[in-house]
PDB file of C-alpha atoms in Angstrom:
ATOM      1  CA  UNK A   1     -19.039  19.498  -5.947  1.00 44.00           C
ATOM      2  CA  UNK A   2     -18.294  17.445  -2.487  1.00 62.00           C
ATOM      3  CA  UNK A   3     -16.022  18.775  -0.618  1.00 74.00           C
ATOM      4  CA  UNK A   4     -12.969  15.479   0.412  1.00 77.00           C
ATOM      5  CA  UNK A   5     -11.414  16.319   3.917  1.00 80.00           C
ATOM      6  CA  UNK A   6      -8.536  17.204   3.267  1.00 81.00           C
ATOM      7  CA  UNK A   7      -6.901  14.845   4.805  1.00 81.00           C
ATOM      8  CA  UNK A   8      -8.708  12.602   2.082  1.00 81.00           C
ATOM      9  CA  UNK A   9      -6.621  13.896  -0.657  1.00 82.00           C
ATOM     10  CA  UNK A  10      -3.549  13.108  -2.939  1.00 83.00           C
ATOM     11  CA  UNK A  11      -1.256  16.295  -1.731  1.00 86.00           C
ATOM     12  CA  UNK A  12       0.884  15.804   0.109  1.00 88.00           C
ATOM     13  CA  UNK A  13       0.605  19.817   1.498  1.00 88.00           C
ATOM     14  CA  UNK A  14      -3.199  18.694   2.059  1.00 88.00           C
ATOM     15  CA  UNK A  15      -2.564  15.684   3.552  1.00 88.00           C
ATOM     16  CA  UNK A  16       0.101  17.278   6.479  1.00 89.00           C
ATOM     17  CA  UNK A  17      -2.853  20.126   6.837  1.00 89.00           C
ATOM     18  CA  UNK A  18      -5.766  17.890   7.355  1.00 88.00           C
ATOM     19  CA  UNK A  19      -3.797  16.004  10.022  1.00 86.00           C
ATOM     20  CA  UNK A  20      -2.414  18.968  12.092  1.00 86.00           C
ATOM     21  CA  UNK A  21      -3.588  21.871  10.055  1.00 74.00           C
ATOM     22  CA  UNK A  22      -4.919  22.829  13.377  1.00 87.00           C
ATOM     23  CA  UNK A  23      -2.693  25.631  15.341  1.00 93.00           C
ATOM     24  CA  UNK A  24      -3.672  23.694  18.597  1.00 95.00           C
ATOM     25  CA  UNK A  25      -2.107  21.189  17.365  1.00 96.00           C
ATOM     26  CA  UNK A  26       0.380  22.273  16.404  1.00 96.00           C
ATOM     27  CA  UNK A  27       0.861  23.797  19.709  1.00 97.00           C
ATOM     28  CA  UNK A  28       0.988  21.098  21.267  1.00 97.00           C
ATOM     29  CA  UNK A  29       3.791  19.405  19.073  1.00 97.00           C
ATOM     30  CA  UNK A  30       5.543  22.882  19.616  1.00 96.00           C
ATOM     31  CA  UNK A  31       5.366  21.649  23.286  1.00 97.00           C
ATOM     32  CA  UNK A  32       6.029  18.069  23.735  1.00 97.00           C
ATOM     33  CA  UNK A  33       9.141  18.294  21.003  1.00 96.00           C
ATOM     34  CA  UNK A  34      10.336  21.113  24.193  1.00 95.00           C
ATOM     35  CA  UNK A  35       9.788  18.634  26.805  1.00 96.00           C
ATOM     36  CA  UNK A  36       6.658  19.166  28.051  1.00 97.00           C
ATOM     37  CA  UNK A  37       4.706  15.538  28.580  1.00 97.00           C
ATOM     38  CA  UNK A  38       1.643  16.178  30.887  1.00 97.00           C
ATOM     39  CA  UNK A  39      -2.020  17.147  30.295  1.00 97.00           C
ATOM     40  CA  UNK A  40      -1.897  19.828  32.672  1.00 96.00           C
ATOM     41  CA  UNK A  41       1.280  21.578  31.181  1.00 97.00           C
ATOM     42  CA  UNK A  42      -0.135  21.491  27.426  1.00 97.00           C
ATOM     43  CA  UNK A  43      -2.820  23.455  28.824  1.00 97.00           C
ATOM     44  CA  UNK A  44      -1.163  25.541  30.882  1.00 97.00           C
ATOM     45  CA  UNK A  45       1.414  26.634  28.613  1.00 96.00           C
ATOM     46  CA  UNK A  46      -1.124  26.766  25.691  1.00 95.00           C
ATOM     47  CA  UNK A  47      -3.913  28.005  27.358  1.00 95.00           C
ATOM     48  CA  UNK A  48      -6.506  24.993  25.618  1.00 96.00           C
ATOM     49  CA  UNK A  49      -9.356  25.215  27.209  1.00 96.00           C
ATOM     50  CA  UNK A  50      -9.051  20.749  28.610  1.00 97.00           C
ATOM     51  CA  UNK A  51     -11.987  19.341  26.057  1.00 97.00           C
ATOM     52  CA  UNK A  52      -9.727  20.814  22.796  1.00 96.00           C
ATOM     53  CA  UNK A  53      -6.857  20.122  24.207  1.00 97.00           C
ATOM     54  CA  UNK A  54      -8.293  16.239  25.074  1.00 97.00           C
ATOM     55  CA  UNK A  55     -10.156  16.538  21.936  1.00 96.00           C
ATOM     56  CA  UNK A  56      -6.456  17.055  19.999  1.00 96.00           C
ATOM     57  CA  UNK A  57      -4.766  15.068  21.964  1.00 97.00           C
ATOM     58  CA  UNK A  58      -6.635  11.514  20.710  1.00 96.00           C
ATOM     59  CA  UNK A  59      -6.283  13.146  16.871  1.00 95.00           C
ATOM     60  CA  UNK A  60      -2.858  13.549  17.330  1.00 96.00           C
ATOM     61  CA  UNK A  61      -2.844   9.461  19.085  1.00 96.00           C
ATOM     62  CA  UNK A  62      -4.913   8.559  16.354  1.00 95.00           C
ATOM     63  CA  UNK A  63      -3.063   9.962  13.262  1.00 94.00           C
ATOM     64  CA  UNK A  64       0.110   7.724  15.172  1.00 96.00           C
ATOM     65  CA  UNK A  65       2.105  11.117  16.020  1.00 97.00           C
ATOM     66  CA  UNK A  66       2.031  10.653  20.256  1.00 98.00           C
ATOM     67  CA  UNK A  67       1.441   8.070  22.339  1.00 98.00           C
ATOM     68  CA  UNK A  68      -0.212   7.982  25.663  1.00 97.00           C
ATOM     69  CA  UNK A  69       1.644   6.108  28.294  1.00 96.00           C
ATOM     70  CA  UNK A  70       0.821   5.553  32.191  1.00 95.00           C
ATOM     71  CA  UNK A  71       3.213   6.680  34.474  1.00 93.00           C
ATOM     72  CA  UNK A  72       1.677   5.906  37.761  1.00 92.00           C
ATOM     73  CA  UNK A  73      -0.640   3.480  38.833  1.00 92.00           C
ATOM     74  CA  UNK A  74      -2.285   4.677  41.757  1.00 92.00           C
ATOM     75  CA  UNK A  75      -3.712   6.589  40.557  1.00 92.00           C
ATOM     76  CA  UNK A  76      -3.544   6.254  36.773  1.00 91.00           C
ATOM     77  CA  UNK A  77      -1.717   8.909  35.163  1.00 93.00           C
ATOM     78  CA  UNK A  78      -0.270   9.584  31.707  1.00 95.00           C
ATOM     79  CA  UNK A  79       1.722  11.394  29.990  1.00 97.00           C
ATOM     80  CA  UNK A  80       2.116  11.715  25.568  1.00 98.00           C
ATOM     81  CA  UNK A  81       4.982  11.410  24.014  1.00 98.00           C
ATOM     82  CA  UNK A  82       6.344  11.452  20.358  1.00 98.00           C
ATOM     83  CA  UNK A  83       6.062   8.039  18.167  1.00 98.00           C
ATOM     84  CA  UNK A  84       8.426   8.415  15.105  1.00 98.00           C
ATOM     85  CA  UNK A  85       6.165  10.099  12.983  1.00 97.00           C
ATOM     86  CA  UNK A  86       5.849  12.436  15.848  1.00 97.00           C
ATOM     87  CA  UNK A  87       9.475  13.604  15.639  1.00 97.00           C
ATOM     88  CA  UNK A  88       9.429  12.938  12.030  1.00 96.00           C
ATOM     89  CA  UNK A  89       7.666  16.811  12.510  1.00 96.00           C
ATOM     90  CA  UNK A  90      11.184  18.966  14.282  1.00 95.00           C
ATOM     91  CA  UNK A  91      11.270  20.203  11.008  1.00 93.00           C
ATOM     92  CA  UNK A  92       8.468  21.423  10.132  1.00 93.00           C
ATOM     93  CA  UNK A  93       7.987  23.337  14.080  1.00 94.00           C
ATOM     94  CA  UNK A  94      12.036  24.785  13.471  1.00 92.00           C
ATOM     95  CA  UNK A  95      10.691  25.930   9.406  1.00 92.00           C
ATOM     96  CA  UNK A  96       7.880  27.264  11.510  1.00 92.00           C
ATOM     97  CA  UNK A  97       9.991  29.134  14.101  1.00 91.00           C
ATOM     98  CA  UNK A  98      12.674  30.406  11.880  1.00 89.00           C
ATOM     99  CA  UNK A  99       9.818  32.124   8.473  1.00 90.00           C
ATOM    100  CA  UNK A 100       7.986  33.564  11.704  1.00 92.00           C
ATOM    101  CA  UNK A 101      10.509  35.357  13.951  1.00 90.00           C
ATOM    102  CA  UNK A 102      12.017  36.111   9.771  1.00 89.00           C
ATOM    103  CA  UNK A 103       8.590  37.801   9.250  1.00 92.00           C
ATOM    104  CA  UNK A 104       6.697  38.488  12.115  1.00 93.00           C
ATOM    105  CA  UNK A 105       9.014  39.680  14.797  1.00 90.00           C
ATOM    106  CA  UNK A 106      10.020  42.981  14.504  1.00 91.00           C
ATOM    107  CA  UNK A 107      10.831  43.490  17.616  1.00 93.00           C
ATOM    108  CA  UNK A 108      13.521  40.901  16.719  1.00 89.00           C
ATOM    109  CA  UNK A 109      13.858  37.149  17.687  1.00 88.00           C
ATOM    110  CA  UNK A 110      11.759  36.153  20.710  1.00 88.00           C
ATOM    111  CA  UNK A 111      13.381  32.456  20.248  1.00 87.00           C
ATOM    112  CA  UNK A 112      16.548  31.687  18.357  1.00 88.00           C
ATOM    113  CA  UNK A 113      18.189  27.579  17.296  1.00 88.00           C
ATOM    114  CA  UNK A 114      21.726  27.250  18.572  1.00 91.00           C
ATOM    115  CA  UNK A 115      24.057  24.544  18.500  1.00 94.00           C
ATOM    116  CA  UNK A 116      23.850  22.610  21.960  1.00 94.00           C
ATOM    117  CA  UNK A 117      26.807  22.734  22.798  1.00 96.00           C
ATOM    118  CA  UNK A 118      28.626  26.152  22.118  1.00 96.00           C
ATOM    119  CA  UNK A 119      25.229  28.284  21.617  1.00 95.00           C
ATOM    120  CA  UNK A 120      26.267  29.342  18.362  1.00 96.00           C
ATOM    121  CA  UNK A 121      23.567  30.467  16.746  1.00 92.00           C
ATOM    122  CA  UNK A 122      22.862  28.400  12.995  1.00 89.00           C
ATOM    123  CA  UNK A 123      21.375  29.896   9.884  1.00 86.00           C
ATOM    124  CA  UNK A 124      18.805  26.595   8.261  1.00 87.00           C
ATOM    125  CA  UNK A 125      17.953  25.494   5.315  1.00 88.00           C
ATOM    126  CA  UNK A 126      16.737  22.834   3.702  1.00 90.00           C
ATOM    127  CA  UNK A 127      19.305  20.726   1.809  1.00 92.00           C
ATOM    128  CA  UNK A 128      19.686  18.105  -0.731  1.00 93.00           C
ATOM    129  CA  UNK A 129      21.381  15.586   1.478  1.00 94.00           C
ATOM    130  CA  UNK A 130      22.464  13.230  -1.921  1.00 96.00           C
ATOM    131  CA  UNK A 131      25.007  16.738  -2.990  1.00 95.00           C
ATOM    132  CA  UNK A 132      24.963  19.226   0.427  1.00 94.00           C
ATOM    133  CA  UNK A 133      23.808  22.091  -2.310  1.00 93.00           C
ATOM    134  CA  UNK A 134      20.705  24.773  -1.001  1.00 93.00           C
ATOM    135  CA  UNK A 135      17.782  23.514  -2.127  1.00 92.00           C
ATOM    136  CA  UNK A 136      17.055  27.649  -3.721  1.00 91.00           C
ATOM    137  CA  UNK A 137      13.415  28.206  -5.283  1.00 89.00           C
ATOM    138  CA  UNK A 138      14.874  28.727  -8.450  1.00 91.00           C
ATOM    139  CA  UNK A 139      17.108  25.222  -8.100  1.00 89.00           C
ATOM    140  CA  UNK A 140      14.685  23.195  -7.783  1.00 89.00           C
ATOM    141  CA  UNK A 141      10.656  21.903  -8.912  1.00 89.00           C
ATOM    142  CA  UNK A 142       7.496  19.930  -7.959  1.00 89.00           C
ATOM    143  CA  UNK A 143       6.867  18.125 -10.470  1.00 93.00           C
ATOM    144  CA  UNK A 144       4.421  14.974 -10.136  1.00 94.00           C
ATOM    145  CA  UNK A 145       6.060  11.402  -8.373  1.00 93.00           C
ATOM    146  CA  UNK A 146       4.841   7.830  -9.784  1.00 94.00           C
ATOM    147  CA  UNK A 147       1.471   7.621  -7.268  1.00 93.00           C
ATOM    148  CA  UNK A 148       0.538  10.507  -9.065  1.00 93.00           C
ATOM    149  CA  UNK A 149      -3.016  10.331  -9.569  1.00 90.00           C
ATOM    150  CA  UNK A 150      -4.352  12.212 -12.093  1.00 91.00           C
ATOM    151  CA  UNK A 151      -5.677  15.835 -10.322  1.00 89.00           C
ATOM    152  CA  UNK A 152      -2.446  15.870  -9.264  1.00 91.00           C
ATOM    153  CA  UNK A 153      -0.887  14.766 -13.307  1.00 93.00           C
ATOM    154  CA  UNK A 154      -3.717  17.803 -14.754  1.00 92.00           C
ATOM    155  CA  UNK A 155      -2.892  20.501 -12.247  1.00 91.00           C
ATOM    156  CA  UNK A 156       1.535  20.193 -12.836  1.00 92.00           C
ATOM    157  CA  UNK A 157       0.375  20.285 -17.073  1.00 92.00           C
ATOM    158  CA  UNK A 158      -1.985  23.123 -16.474  1.00 92.00           C
ATOM    159  CA  UNK A 159       0.960  24.855 -14.438  1.00 91.00           C
ATOM    160  CA  UNK A 160       3.400  23.846 -17.209  1.00 91.00           C
ATOM    161  CA  UNK A 161       1.289  25.203 -19.971  1.00 92.00           C
ATOM    162  CA  UNK A 162       0.540  27.822 -17.818  1.00 91.00           C
ATOM    163  CA  UNK A 163       4.297  29.852 -18.223  1.00 90.00           C
ATOM    164  CA  UNK A 164       4.358  28.717 -21.141  1.00 92.00           C
ATOM    165  CA  UNK A 165       2.314  31.192 -22.293  1.00 91.00           C
ATOM    166  CA  UNK A 166       0.002  28.807 -24.137  1.00 87.00           C
ATOM    167  CA  UNK A 167      -3.638  30.764 -24.479  1.00 82.00           C
ATOM    168  CA  UNK A 168      -6.722  30.538 -23.750  1.00 78.00           C
ATOM    169  CA  UNK A 169      -6.360  28.444 -20.406  1.00 84.00           C
ATOM    170  CA  UNK A 170      -9.035  27.405 -18.098  1.00 89.00           C
ATOM    171  CA  UNK A 171      -8.170  24.908 -14.944  1.00 90.00           C
ATOM    172  CA  UNK A 172     -10.774  22.255 -15.394  1.00 89.00           C
ATOM    173  CA  UNK A 173      -9.316  19.403 -13.571  1.00 86.00           C
ATOM    174  CA  UNK A 174     -11.101  16.411 -13.656  1.00 85.00           C
ATOM    175  CA  UNK A 175     -13.525  14.913 -11.341  1.00 79.00           C
ATOM    176  CA  UNK A 176     -12.018  13.140  -8.802  1.00 65.00           C
ATOM    177  CA  UNK A 177     -12.814   8.736  -9.031  1.00 52.00           C
ATOM    178  CA  UNK A 178     -15.350   7.026  -6.453  1.00 48.00           C
TER     179      UNK A 178
END
């Protein structure tokens, strides 16, 4: 069985990780979201080698999360800005910060999400935009969408049978087409 690059799979989680799963890329997105825009700022903030930083910035540009903008003509100098796709990654960064603080900061919060005007600490939650109800694990499930391929449909059916106690089960997904 040939390994398929994550960004070429049908799973939206795998596709996302295939584009941004590298920890350096996430750190660059963290920094640019905070306000850093220049190569030397990223390098010093992240402690990343210049060759790796160059490669990650190119990948983020190629994947449509960043754009390179000239800010000086002589000498030519560039900064990096988030595209809309990059801005849409902010909730993921916030979720990582909250999760990391909750589970991996025994000394206490290193960062806090606060309301800008009042500095009131915020408690985050995912909510259903239609109802305003908090999305809790017991009340939701992911199901195949209209464009789901046979592998996603098979995984869903397999897990549904497993949960129902159907035996014997052996996970044998269909081969990927073309």
